[in-house]
PDB file of C-alpha atoms in Angstrom:
ATOM      1  CA  MET A  27       0.000   0.000   0.000  1.00  0.00           C
ATOM      2  CA  ASN A  28       1.491   3.336  -1.056  1.00  0.00           C
ATOM      3  CA  SER A  29      -1.406   5.654  -0.255  1.00  0.00           C
ATOM      4  CA  LEU A  30      -4.732   5.753   1.525  1.00  0.00           C
ATOM      5  CA  CYS A  31      -7.594   7.728  -0.020  1.00  0.00           C
ATOM      6  CA  GLY A  32      -5.083   9.540  -2.227  1.00  0.00           C
ATOM      7  CA  PHE A  33      -2.882  10.645   0.675  1.00  0.00           C
ATOM      8  CA  ARG A  34       0.736   9.604   1.137  1.00  0.00           C
ATOM      9  CA  LEU A  35       1.296   7.185   3.979  1.00  0.00           C
ATOM     10  CA  SER A  36       3.359   9.724   5.916  1.00  0.00           C
ATOM     11  CA  THR A  37       0.437  12.166   5.778  1.00  0.00           C
ATOM     12  CA  VAL A  38      -1.929   9.413   6.906  1.00  0.00           C
ATOM     13  CA  GLY A  39       0.411   8.574   9.792  1.00  0.00           C
ATOM     14  CA  ILE A  40       0.523  12.167  10.989  1.00  0.00           C
ATOM     15  CA  VAL A  41      -3.247  12.709  10.637  1.00  0.00           C
ATOM     16  CA  ILE A  42      -4.134   9.439  12.376  1.00  0.00           C
ATOM     17  CA  GLY A  43      -1.577  10.152  15.084  1.00  0.00           C
ATOM     18  CA  TRP A  44      -2.998  13.613  15.778  1.00  0.00           C
ATOM     19  CA  MET A  45      -6.603  12.376  15.732  1.00  0.00           C
ATOM     20  CA  ASN A  46      -5.770   9.572  18.170  1.00  0.00           C
ATOM     21  CA  LEU A  47      -3.713  11.917  20.340  1.00  0.00           C
ATOM     22  CA  ILE A  48      -6.470  14.525  20.619  1.00  0.00           C
ATOM     23  CA  GLY A  49      -9.128  11.879  21.281  1.00  0.00           C
ATOM     24  CA  SER A  50      -7.004  10.145  23.891  1.00  0.00           C
ATOM     25  CA  ILE A  51      -6.142  13.383  25.684  1.00  0.00           C
ATOM     26  CA  PHE A  52      -9.826  14.313  25.764  1.00  0.00           C
ATOM     27  CA  SER A  53     -10.740  10.853  27.105  1.00  0.00           C
ATOM     28  CA  THR A  54      -7.976  11.024  29.704  1.00  0.00           C
ATOM     29  CA  ILE A  55      -9.277  14.373  30.937  1.00  0.00           C
ATOM     30  CA  LEU A  56     -12.804  12.934  31.008  1.00  0.00           C
ATOM     31  CA  PHE A  57     -11.727   9.950  33.122  1.00  0.00           C
ATOM     32  CA  CYS A  58      -9.757  12.217  35.484  1.00  0.00           C
ATOM     33  CA  VAL A  59     -12.925  14.273  35.972  1.00  0.00           C
ATOM     34  CA  ALA A  60     -14.837  11.028  36.585  1.00  0.00           C
ATOM     35  CA  PHE A  61     -12.335  10.152  39.312  1.00  0.00           C
ATOM     36  CA  ALA A  62     -12.768  13.589  40.853  1.00  0.00           C
ATOM     37  CA  ARG A  63     -16.555  13.197  40.772  1.00  0.00           C
ATOM     38  CA  LEU A  64     -16.617   9.523  41.799  1.00  0.00           C
ATOM     39  CA  ASP A  65     -19.676   9.933  44.037  1.00  0.00           C
ATOM     40  CA  ASP A  66     -21.703  11.344  41.138  1.00  0.00           C
ATOM     41  CA  VAL A  67     -20.562   8.484  38.900  1.00  0.00           C
ATOM     42  CA  MET A  68     -21.607   6.039  41.622  1.00  0.00           C
ATOM     43  CA  LYS A  69     -25.105   7.564  41.749  1.00  0.00           C
ATOM     44  CA  ILE A  70     -25.460   7.246  37.969  1.00  0.00           C
ATOM     45  CA  VAL A  71     -24.325   3.605  38.051  1.00  0.00           C
ATOM     46  CA  GLN A  72     -26.619   2.796  40.986  1.00  0.00           C
ATOM     47  CA  ASP A  73     -29.563   4.270  39.094  1.00  0.00           C
ATOM     48  CA  GLN A  74     -28.820   1.951  36.149  1.00  0.00           C
ATOM     49  CA  ILE A  75     -28.758  -1.322  38.102  1.00  0.00           C
ATOM     50  CA  GLU A  76     -31.444  -3.030  40.137  1.00  0.00           C
ATOM     51  CA  PRO A  77     -31.365  -2.231  43.866  1.00  0.00           C
ATOM     52  CA  GLY A  78     -29.900  -4.949  46.070  1.00  0.00           C
ATOM     53  CA  THR A  79     -28.024  -6.809  43.330  1.00  0.00           C
ATOM     54  CA  ILE A  80     -24.604  -5.651  44.521  1.00  0.00           C
ATOM     55  CA  ASP A  81     -23.400  -3.924  47.675  1.00  0.00           C
ATOM     56  CA  ASP A  82     -22.073  -0.373  47.590  1.00  0.00           C
ATOM     57  CA  VAL A  83     -18.479  -1.309  48.427  1.00  0.00           C
ATOM     58  CA  GLY A  84     -18.298  -3.911  45.644  1.00  0.00           C
ATOM     59  CA  LEU A  85     -19.892  -1.521  43.189  1.00  0.00           C
ATOM     60  CA  ARG A  86     -17.510   1.279  44.134  1.00  0.00           C
ATOM     61  CA  THR A  87     -14.548  -1.082  43.725  1.00  0.00           C
ATOM     62  CA  ALA A  88     -15.813  -2.203  40.303  1.00  0.00           C
ATOM     63  CA  VAL A  89     -16.267   1.410  39.167  1.00  0.00           C
ATOM     64  CA  ILE A  90     -12.775   2.375  40.377  1.00  0.00           C
ATOM     65  CA  ILE A  91     -11.187  -0.628  38.647  1.00  0.00           C
ATOM     66  CA  THR A  92     -13.057   0.141  35.427  1.00  0.00           C
ATOM     67  CA  LEU A  93     -11.996   3.792  35.508  1.00  0.00           C
ATOM     68  CA  CYS A  94      -8.377   2.770  36.203  1.00  0.00           C
ATOM     69  CA  VAL A  95      -8.347   0.354  33.258  1.00  0.00           C
ATOM     70  CA  TYR A  96      -9.810   2.929  30.874  1.00  0.00           C
ATOM     71  CA  LEU A  97      -7.460   5.639  32.153  1.00  0.00           C
ATOM     72  CA  THR A  98      -4.456   3.347  31.672  1.00  0.00           C
ATOM     73  CA  VAL A  99      -5.571   2.459  28.145  1.00  0.00           C
ATOM     74  CA  ASN A 100      -5.989   6.141  27.279  1.00  0.00           C
ATOM     75  CA  VAL A 101      -2.602   7.153  28.684  1.00  0.00           C
ATOM     76  CA  THR A 102      -1.023   4.283  26.735  1.00  0.00           C
ATOM     77  CA  ASN A 103      -2.798   5.491  23.606  1.00  0.00           C
ATOM     78  CA  VAL A 104      -1.529   9.051  24.206  1.00  0.00           C
ATOM     79  CA  ILE A 105       2.039   7.756  24.351  1.00  0.00           C
ATOM     80  CA  ALA A 106       1.615   5.471  21.323  1.00  0.00           C
ATOM     81  CA  SER A 107      -0.001   8.228  19.244  1.00  0.00           C
ATOM     82  CA  SER A 108       2.755  10.673  20.178  1.00  0.00           C
ATOM     83  CA  LEU A 109       5.356   8.138  19.122  1.00  0.00           C
ATOM     84  CA  LEU A 110       3.473   7.567  15.855  1.00  0.00           C
ATOM     85  CA  ILE A 111       3.670  11.282  15.058  1.00  0.00           C
ATOM     86  CA  VAL A 112       7.347  11.555  16.013  1.00  0.00           C
ATOM     87  CA  GLY A 113       8.241   8.341  14.183  1.00  0.00           C
ATOM     88  CA  THR A 114       6.490   9.498  11.028  1.00  0.00           C
ATOM     89  CA  VAL A 115       8.087  12.948  11.065  1.00  0.00           C
ATOM     90  CA  LYS A 116      11.600  11.727  11.912  1.00  0.00           C
ATOM     91  CA  GLU A 117      11.236   8.579   9.783  1.00  0.00           C
ATOM     92  CA  ARG A 118      12.073   6.194  12.612  1.00  0.00           C
ATOM     93  CA  HIS A 119      10.193   2.973  11.973  1.00  0.00           C
ATOM     94  CA  LEU A 120      10.637   1.575  15.484  1.00  0.00           C
ATOM     95  CA  LEU A 121       8.704   4.507  16.961  1.00  0.00           C
ATOM     96  CA  LEU A 122       5.629   3.305  15.034  1.00  0.00           C
ATOM     97  CA  THR A 123       5.720  -0.073  16.792  1.00  0.00           C
ATOM     98  CA  PRO A 124       3.868   0.929  20.018  1.00  0.00           C
ATOM     99  CA  TRP A 125       0.961   2.309  17.981  1.00  0.00           C
ATOM    100  CA  LEU A 126       0.855  -0.825  15.825  1.00  0.00           C
ATOM    101  CA  VAL A 127       0.852  -3.106  18.879  1.00  0.00           C
ATOM    102  CA  THR A 128      -1.788  -1.197  20.856  1.00  0.00           C
ATOM    103  CA  THR A 129      -4.035  -0.845  17.828  1.00  0.00           C
ATOM    104  CA  TYR A 130      -3.655  -4.551  17.093  1.00  0.00           C
ATOM    105  CA  ILE A 131      -4.803  -5.294  20.646  1.00  0.00           C
ATOM    106  CA  PHE A 132      -7.811  -2.966  20.194  1.00  0.00           C
ATOM    107  CA  ILE A 133      -8.677  -4.680  16.904  1.00  0.00           C
ATOM    108  CA  PHE A 134      -8.478  -8.086  18.590  1.00  0.00           C
ATOM    109  CA  TYR A 135     -10.779  -6.853  21.367  1.00  0.00           C
ATOM    110  CA  ASN A 136     -13.232  -5.484  18.786  1.00  0.00           C
ATOM    111  CA  VAL A 137     -13.279  -8.827  16.940  1.00  0.00           C
ATOM    112  CA  LEU A 138     -14.119 -10.572  20.223  1.00  0.00           C
ATOM    113  CA  ASN A 139     -16.798  -7.958  20.905  1.00  0.00           C
ATOM    114  CA  LEU A 140     -18.343  -8.493  17.460  1.00  0.00           C
ATOM    115  CA  ILE A 141     -18.366 -12.276  17.940  1.00  0.00           C
ATOM    116  CA  TYR A 142     -19.990 -11.805  21.350  1.00  0.00           C
ATOM    117  CA  MET A 143     -22.646  -9.499  19.877  1.00  0.00           C
ATOM    118  CA  VAL A 144     -23.524 -12.063  17.199  1.00  0.00           C
ATOM    119  CA  TYR A 145     -23.566 -14.872  19.778  1.00  0.00           C
ATOM    120  CA  VAL A 146     -25.887 -12.971  22.116  1.00  0.00           C
ATOM    121  CA  ALA A 147     -28.160 -12.032  19.213  1.00  0.00           C
ATOM    122  CA  ILE A 148     -28.469 -15.676  18.189  1.00  0.00           C
ATOM    123  CA  ALA A 149     -28.674 -17.132  21.726  1.00  0.00           C
ATOM    124  CA  LYS A 150     -31.335 -14.701  22.947  1.00  0.00           C
ATOM    125  CA  SER A 151     -33.251 -14.644  19.649  1.00  0.00           C
ATOM    126  CA  VAL A 152     -33.016 -10.874  19.395  1.00  0.00           C
ATOM    127  CA  PRO A 153     -35.103  -9.529  16.491  1.00  0.00           C
ATOM    128  CA  ALA A 154     -33.016  -8.672  13.439  1.00  0.00           C
ATOM    129  CA  ASN A 155     -34.213  -5.057  13.331  1.00  0.00           C
ATOM    130  CA  GLN A 156     -32.832  -4.444  16.845  1.00  0.00           C
ATOM    131  CA  ILE A 157     -29.403  -6.014  16.384  1.00  0.00           C
ATOM    132  CA  ALA A 158     -28.693  -5.309  12.710  1.00  0.00           C
ATOM    133  CA  PHE A 159     -27.493  -1.719  13.134  1.00  0.00           C
ATOM    134  CA  PRO A 160     -25.127  -2.408  16.067  1.00  0.00           C
ATOM    135  CA  ILE A 161     -23.591  -5.380  14.239  1.00  0.00           C
ATOM    136  CA  ILE A 162     -23.261  -3.438  10.974  1.00  0.00           C
ATOM    137  CA  GLY A 163     -21.734  -0.488  12.855  1.00  0.00           C
ATOM    138  CA  ALA A 164     -19.260  -2.722  14.699  1.00  0.00           C
ATOM    139  CA  THR A 165     -18.322  -4.463  11.447  1.00  0.00           C
ATOM    140  CA  LEU A 166     -17.752  -1.165   9.612  1.00  0.00           C
ATOM    141  CA  SER A 167     -15.686   0.134  12.521  1.00  0.00           C
ATOM    142  CA  LEU A 168     -13.591  -3.025  12.457  1.00  0.00           C
ATOM    143  CA  VAL A 169     -13.028  -2.768   8.690  1.00  0.00           C
ATOM    144  CA  ILE A 170     -11.944   0.893   9.009  1.00  0.00           C
ATOM    145  CA  GLN A 171      -9.584   0.005  11.866  1.00  0.00           C
ATOM    146  CA  LEU A 172      -8.042  -2.792   9.792  1.00  0.00           C
ATOM    147  CA  ILE A 173      -7.535  -0.506   6.788  1.00  0.00           C
ATOM    148  CA  ILE A 174      -5.872   2.180   8.926  1.00  0.00           C
ATOM    149  CA  TRP A 175      -3.703  -0.403  10.700  1.00  0.00           C
ATOM    150  CA  ASN A 176      -2.639  -1.817   7.336  1.00  0.00           C
ATOM    151  CA  ALA A 177      -1.756   1.699   6.111  1.00  0.00           C
ATOM    152  CA  ILE A 178       0.398   2.423   9.172  1.00  0.00           C
ATOM    153  CA  TYR A 179       2.041  -1.002   8.888  1.00  0.00           C
ATOM    154  CA  SER A 180       2.813  -0.224   5.242  1.00  0.00           C
ATOM    155  CA  LEU A 181       4.312   3.089   6.400  1.00  0.00           C
ATOM    156  CA  PHE A 182       6.396   1.137   8.925  1.00  0.00           C
ATOM    157  CA  LYS A 183       7.721  -1.152   6.172  1.00  0.00           C
ATOM    158  CA  GLN A 184       8.319   1.806   3.836  1.00  0.00           C
ATOM    159  CA  ILE A 185      10.344   3.739   6.437  1.00  0.00           C
ATOM    160  CA  ARG A 186      12.292   0.598   7.351  1.00  0.00           C
ATOM    161  CA  ALA A 187      13.114  -0.099   3.696  1.00  0.00           C
ATOM    162  CA  THR A 188      14.214   3.518   3.179  1.00  0.00           C
ATOM    163  CA  ARG A 189      16.468   3.404   6.252  1.00  0.00           C
ATOM    164  CA  ASP A 190      17.966   0.074   5.164  1.00  0.00           C
ATOM    165  CA  LEU A 191      18.690   1.531   1.729  1.00  0.00           C
ATOM    166  CA  GLN A 192      20.307   4.601   3.283  1.00  0.00           C
ATOM    167  CA  GLN A 193      22.459   2.384   5.504  1.00  0.00           C
ATOM    168  CA  ARG A 194      23.672   0.408   2.484  1.00  0.00           C
ATOM    169  CA  LEU A 195      24.507   3.588   0.570  1.00  0.00           C
ATOM    170  CA  LEU A 196      26.673   4.988   3.355  1.00  0.00           C
ATOM    171  CA  PRO A 197      30.353   4.186   2.867  1.00  0.00           C
ATOM    172  CA  THR A 198      31.734   1.633   5.227  1.00  0.00           C
ATOM    173  CA  SER A 199      34.012   3.354   7.637  1.00  0.00           C
ATOM    174  CA  SER A 200      37.113   1.878   9.110  1.00  0.00           C
ATOM    175  CA  ALA A 201      39.200   3.102  11.972  1.00  0.00           C
ATOM    176  CA  ALA A 202      42.087   3.937   9.619  1.00  0.00           C
ATOM    177  CA  GLN A 203      40.098   6.698   7.905  1.00  0.00           C
ATOM    178  CA  TYR A 204      39.768   8.811  11.011  1.00  0.00           C
ATOM    179  CA  PRO A 205      42.674  10.533  12.728  1.00  0.00           C
ATOM    180  CA  ASN A 206      43.727   9.020  15.991  1.00  0.00           C
ATOM    181  CA  TYR A 207      43.891  11.772  18.583  1.00  0.00           C
ATOM    182  CA  SER A 208      44.696   9.485  21.461  1.00  0.00           C
ATOM    183  CA  LYS A 209      48.329   9.090  20.332  1.00  0.00           C
ATOM    184  CA  MET A 210      49.727  12.574  20.367  1.00  0.00           C
ATOM    185  CA  PRO A 211      53.185  13.137  18.908  1.00  0.00           C
ATOM    186  CA  PRO A 212      55.901  13.529  21.480  1.00  0.00           C
ATOM    187  CA  THR A 213      56.556  17.066  22.503  1.00  0.00           C
ATOM    188  CA  VAL A 214      60.055  18.428  22.072  1.00  0.00           C
ATOM    189  CA  GLU A 215      61.358  20.457  24.974  1.00  0.00           C
TER     190      GLU A 215
END
């Protein structure tokens, strides 16, 4: 793949990196606010579940663990997206690796989520008109994620090939070509 939607892969890498970075920073701020307003989040969660199904301490622990997991994922995504931008600009293919790995994990999770949605729809005999749009939306999201991941992976291979070519074009240096400053000539007094 040499381009995506008519854009060069380096442009795609920078745009995707900035979009992910902005989204992840916004989500990180949102989860920090949720931690600051934990009692309000608890009230919202308690209103959504049936009374008496879980005690308050267990529910609070579950909410805190969930917020911690999402906050960790978002901070990881901030770092990976920043490295994607820097790696694309400086043409360092190894800096693209964290983004590729984290996105691959997200894609794997989304595949499992899609399989679970289809399983639940079949097992509970959910009417097709109720489950069709969520499944179609999840499938389209997965396809878009795969296309973007493939584009960034192609950028990774392109940068790596360019760097390998540059390394081969550089003259091989030997120690004899450089002056040796450690052996100074004897001084005459």
